[in-house]
CSV table of C-alpha atoms in Angstrom, one decimal:
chain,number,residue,atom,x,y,z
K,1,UNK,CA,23.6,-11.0,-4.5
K,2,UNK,CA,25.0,-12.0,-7.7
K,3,UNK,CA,25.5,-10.2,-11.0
K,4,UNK,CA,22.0,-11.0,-12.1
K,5,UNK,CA,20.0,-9.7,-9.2
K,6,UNK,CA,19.1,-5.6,-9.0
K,7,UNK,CA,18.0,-4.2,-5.5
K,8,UNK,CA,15.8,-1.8,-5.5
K,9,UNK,CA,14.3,0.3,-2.7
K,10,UNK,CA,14.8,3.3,-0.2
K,11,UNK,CA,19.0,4.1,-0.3
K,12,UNK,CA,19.5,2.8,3.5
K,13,UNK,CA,17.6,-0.6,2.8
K,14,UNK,CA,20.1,-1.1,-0.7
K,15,UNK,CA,22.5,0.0,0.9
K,16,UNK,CA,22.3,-3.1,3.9
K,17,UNK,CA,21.5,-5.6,1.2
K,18,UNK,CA,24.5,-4.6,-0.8
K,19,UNK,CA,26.9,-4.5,2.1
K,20,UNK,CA,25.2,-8.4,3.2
K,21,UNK,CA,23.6,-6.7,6.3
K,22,UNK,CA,20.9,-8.3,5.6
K,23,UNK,CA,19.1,-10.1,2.9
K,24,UNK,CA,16.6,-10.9,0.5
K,25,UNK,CA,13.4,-12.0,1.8
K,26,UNK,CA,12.5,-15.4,1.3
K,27,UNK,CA,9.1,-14.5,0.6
K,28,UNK,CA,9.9,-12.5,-2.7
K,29,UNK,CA,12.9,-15.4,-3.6
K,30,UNK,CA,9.9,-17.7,-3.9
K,31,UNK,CA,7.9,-15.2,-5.9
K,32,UNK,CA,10.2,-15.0,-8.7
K,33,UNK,CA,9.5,-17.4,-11.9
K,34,UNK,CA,12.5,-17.9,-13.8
K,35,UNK,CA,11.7,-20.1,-16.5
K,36,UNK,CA,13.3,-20.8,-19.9
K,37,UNK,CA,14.1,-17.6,-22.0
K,38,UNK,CA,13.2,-15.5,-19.0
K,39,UNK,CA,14.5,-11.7,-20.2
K,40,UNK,CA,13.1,-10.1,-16.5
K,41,UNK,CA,11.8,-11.6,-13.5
K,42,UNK,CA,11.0,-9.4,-10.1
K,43,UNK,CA,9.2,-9.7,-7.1
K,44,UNK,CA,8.6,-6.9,-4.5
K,45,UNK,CA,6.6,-6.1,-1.1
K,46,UNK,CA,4.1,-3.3,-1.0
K,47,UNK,CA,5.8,-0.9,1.8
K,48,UNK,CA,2.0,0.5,1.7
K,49,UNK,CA,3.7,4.0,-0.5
K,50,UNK,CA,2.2,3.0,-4.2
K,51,UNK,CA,0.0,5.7,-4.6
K,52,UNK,CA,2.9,8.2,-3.1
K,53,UNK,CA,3.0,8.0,-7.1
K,54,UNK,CA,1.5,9.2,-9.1
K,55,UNK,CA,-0.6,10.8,-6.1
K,56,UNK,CA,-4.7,9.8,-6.5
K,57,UNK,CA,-8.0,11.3,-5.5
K,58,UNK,CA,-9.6,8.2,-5.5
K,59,UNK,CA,-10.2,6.5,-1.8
K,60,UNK,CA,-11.6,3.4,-3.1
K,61,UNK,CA,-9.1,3.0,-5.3
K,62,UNK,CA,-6.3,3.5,-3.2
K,63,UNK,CA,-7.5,0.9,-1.0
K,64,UNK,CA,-7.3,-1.8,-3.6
K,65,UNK,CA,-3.8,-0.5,-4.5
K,66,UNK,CA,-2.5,-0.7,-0.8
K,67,UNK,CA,-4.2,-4.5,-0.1
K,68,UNK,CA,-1.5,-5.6,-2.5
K,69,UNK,CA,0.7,-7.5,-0.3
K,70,UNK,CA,2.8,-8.4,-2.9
K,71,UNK,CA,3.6,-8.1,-7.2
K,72,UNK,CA,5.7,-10.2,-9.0
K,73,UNK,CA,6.0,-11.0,-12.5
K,74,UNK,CA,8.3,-11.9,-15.4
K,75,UNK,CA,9.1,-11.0,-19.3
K,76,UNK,CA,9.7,-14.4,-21.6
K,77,UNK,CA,10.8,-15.0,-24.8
K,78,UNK,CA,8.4,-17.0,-26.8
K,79,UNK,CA,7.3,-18.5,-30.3
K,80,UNK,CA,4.7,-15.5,-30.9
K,81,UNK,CA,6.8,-12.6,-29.2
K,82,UNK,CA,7.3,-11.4,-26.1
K,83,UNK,CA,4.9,-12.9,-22.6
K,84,UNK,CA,4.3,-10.4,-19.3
K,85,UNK,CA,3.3,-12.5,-16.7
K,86,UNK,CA,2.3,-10.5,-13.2
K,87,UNK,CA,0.4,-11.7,-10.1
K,88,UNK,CA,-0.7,-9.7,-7.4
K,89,UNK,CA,-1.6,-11.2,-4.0
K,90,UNK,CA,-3.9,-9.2,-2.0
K,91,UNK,CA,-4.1,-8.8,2.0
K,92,UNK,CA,-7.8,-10.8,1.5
K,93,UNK,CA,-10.1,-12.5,-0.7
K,94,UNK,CA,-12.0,-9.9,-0.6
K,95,UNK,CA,-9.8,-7.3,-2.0
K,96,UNK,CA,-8.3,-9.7,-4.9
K,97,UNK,CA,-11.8,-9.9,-5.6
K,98,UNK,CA,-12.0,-5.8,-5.9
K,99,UNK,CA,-8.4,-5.9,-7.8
K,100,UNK,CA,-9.8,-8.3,-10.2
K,101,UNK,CA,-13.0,-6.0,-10.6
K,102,UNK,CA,-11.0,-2.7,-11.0
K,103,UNK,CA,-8.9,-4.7,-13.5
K,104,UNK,CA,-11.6,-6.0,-15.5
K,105,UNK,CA,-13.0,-2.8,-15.6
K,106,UNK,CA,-10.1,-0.4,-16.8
K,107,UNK,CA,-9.4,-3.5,-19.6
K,108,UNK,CA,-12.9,-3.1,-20.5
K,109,UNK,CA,-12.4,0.6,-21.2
K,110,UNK,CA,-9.0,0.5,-22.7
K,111,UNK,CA,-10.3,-2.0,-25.1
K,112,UNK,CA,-13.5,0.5,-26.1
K,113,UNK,CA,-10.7,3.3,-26.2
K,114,UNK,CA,-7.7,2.0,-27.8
K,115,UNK,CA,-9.3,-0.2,-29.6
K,116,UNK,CA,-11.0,3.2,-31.9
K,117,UNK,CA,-7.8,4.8,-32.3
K,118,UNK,CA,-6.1,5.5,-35.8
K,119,UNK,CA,-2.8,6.2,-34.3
K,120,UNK,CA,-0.8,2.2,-34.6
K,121,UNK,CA,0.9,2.5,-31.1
K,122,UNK,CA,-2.7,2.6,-29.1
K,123,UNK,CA,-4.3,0.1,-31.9
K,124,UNK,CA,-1.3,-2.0,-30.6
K,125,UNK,CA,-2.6,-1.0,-26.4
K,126,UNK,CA,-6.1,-2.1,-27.7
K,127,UNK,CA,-4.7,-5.8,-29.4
K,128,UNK,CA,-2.5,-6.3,-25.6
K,129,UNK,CA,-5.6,-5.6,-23.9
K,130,UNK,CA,-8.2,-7.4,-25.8
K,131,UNK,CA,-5.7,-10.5,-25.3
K,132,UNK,CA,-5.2,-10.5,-21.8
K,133,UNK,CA,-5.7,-13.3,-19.7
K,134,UNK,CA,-6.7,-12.5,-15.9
K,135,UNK,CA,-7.4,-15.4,-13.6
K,136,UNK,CA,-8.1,-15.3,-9.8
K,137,UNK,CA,-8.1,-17.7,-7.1
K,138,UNK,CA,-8.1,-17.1,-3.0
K,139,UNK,CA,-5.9,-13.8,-2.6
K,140,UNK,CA,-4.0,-14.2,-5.9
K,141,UNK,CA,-4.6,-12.4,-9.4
K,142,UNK,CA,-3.0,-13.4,-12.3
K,143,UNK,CA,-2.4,-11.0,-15.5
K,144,UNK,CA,-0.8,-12.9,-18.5
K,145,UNK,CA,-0.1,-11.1,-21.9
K,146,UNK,CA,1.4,-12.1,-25.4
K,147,UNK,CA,2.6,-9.6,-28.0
K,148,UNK,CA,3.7,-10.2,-31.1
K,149,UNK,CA,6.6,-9.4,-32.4
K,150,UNK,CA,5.4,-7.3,-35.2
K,151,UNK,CA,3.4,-5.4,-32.0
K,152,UNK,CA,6.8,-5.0,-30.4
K,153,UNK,CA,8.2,-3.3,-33.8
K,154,UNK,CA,5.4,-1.0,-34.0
K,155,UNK,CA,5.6,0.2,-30.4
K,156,UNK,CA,9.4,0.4,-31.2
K,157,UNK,CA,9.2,2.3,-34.0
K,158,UNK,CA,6.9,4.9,-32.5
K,159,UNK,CA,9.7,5.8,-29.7
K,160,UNK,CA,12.1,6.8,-32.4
């Protein structure tokens, strides 16, 4: 570990990476994108508890949140503002395939929702959404989003 790096997980499994009993899987290391003006980068395994919270009624869609085998993802500095990058890789082709559905589909009704608000902040959800980039290939899903910086003020601004 190094000053950089934050450990996350159940207080016995931090607790052995801490105290170098073991380590950090090799798996997530390769998962993590640092690239130039990187603010955040992360990686992590599904340990099959995602929908311990927030708790859903919603079979099917628990079973597309569990077939994540693993998320990582990274916040960048660029020209127009700030980039989230996250990818998901699925158990199967077959459940990136339902992921990327289920995505598509809660985009396509955030867009319709946010996108007839008056209040700035959700106008602001609306513009994220409408420019999202999703791309798919084999297990892997692929979520890519610029705001702007004057986005980033106005979602600022609302929190104060």
């Amino acid at each position: 570990l190094d000053a950089n790096t934050l450990v996350l997980g159940s207080l016995p499994r931090v607790r052995e990476t801490i105290e170098a009993r073991s380590g950090i899987s090799t798996d997530l290391i390769s998962l993590v994108s640092v690239e130039e003006k990187t603010v955040l980068a992360f990686a992590a395994r599904n340990s099959g508890k995602m929908l311990k919270f927030p708790p859903l009624d919603a079979p099917e869609f628990g079973e597309i949140i569990d077939s994540i085998k693993f998320l990582s993802g990274s916040i960048q500095m660029v020209d127009e503002g700030l980039r989230f990058r996250l990818l998901a890789i699925s158990k199967t082709n077959e459940r990136q395939k339902a992921l990327r559905d289920t995505v598509d589909e809660l985009r396509f009704v955030g867009k319709v929702v946010y996108g007839r608000s008056n209040r700035a902040d959700q106008q602001v959800y609306g513009r994220m959404l409408k420019s999202a980039k999703i791309e798919s290939k084999g297990s892997k899903m692929w979520l890519d989003i610029v705001v702007p910086q004057a986005d980033i003020n106005t979602l600022i601004a609302g929190m104060k």
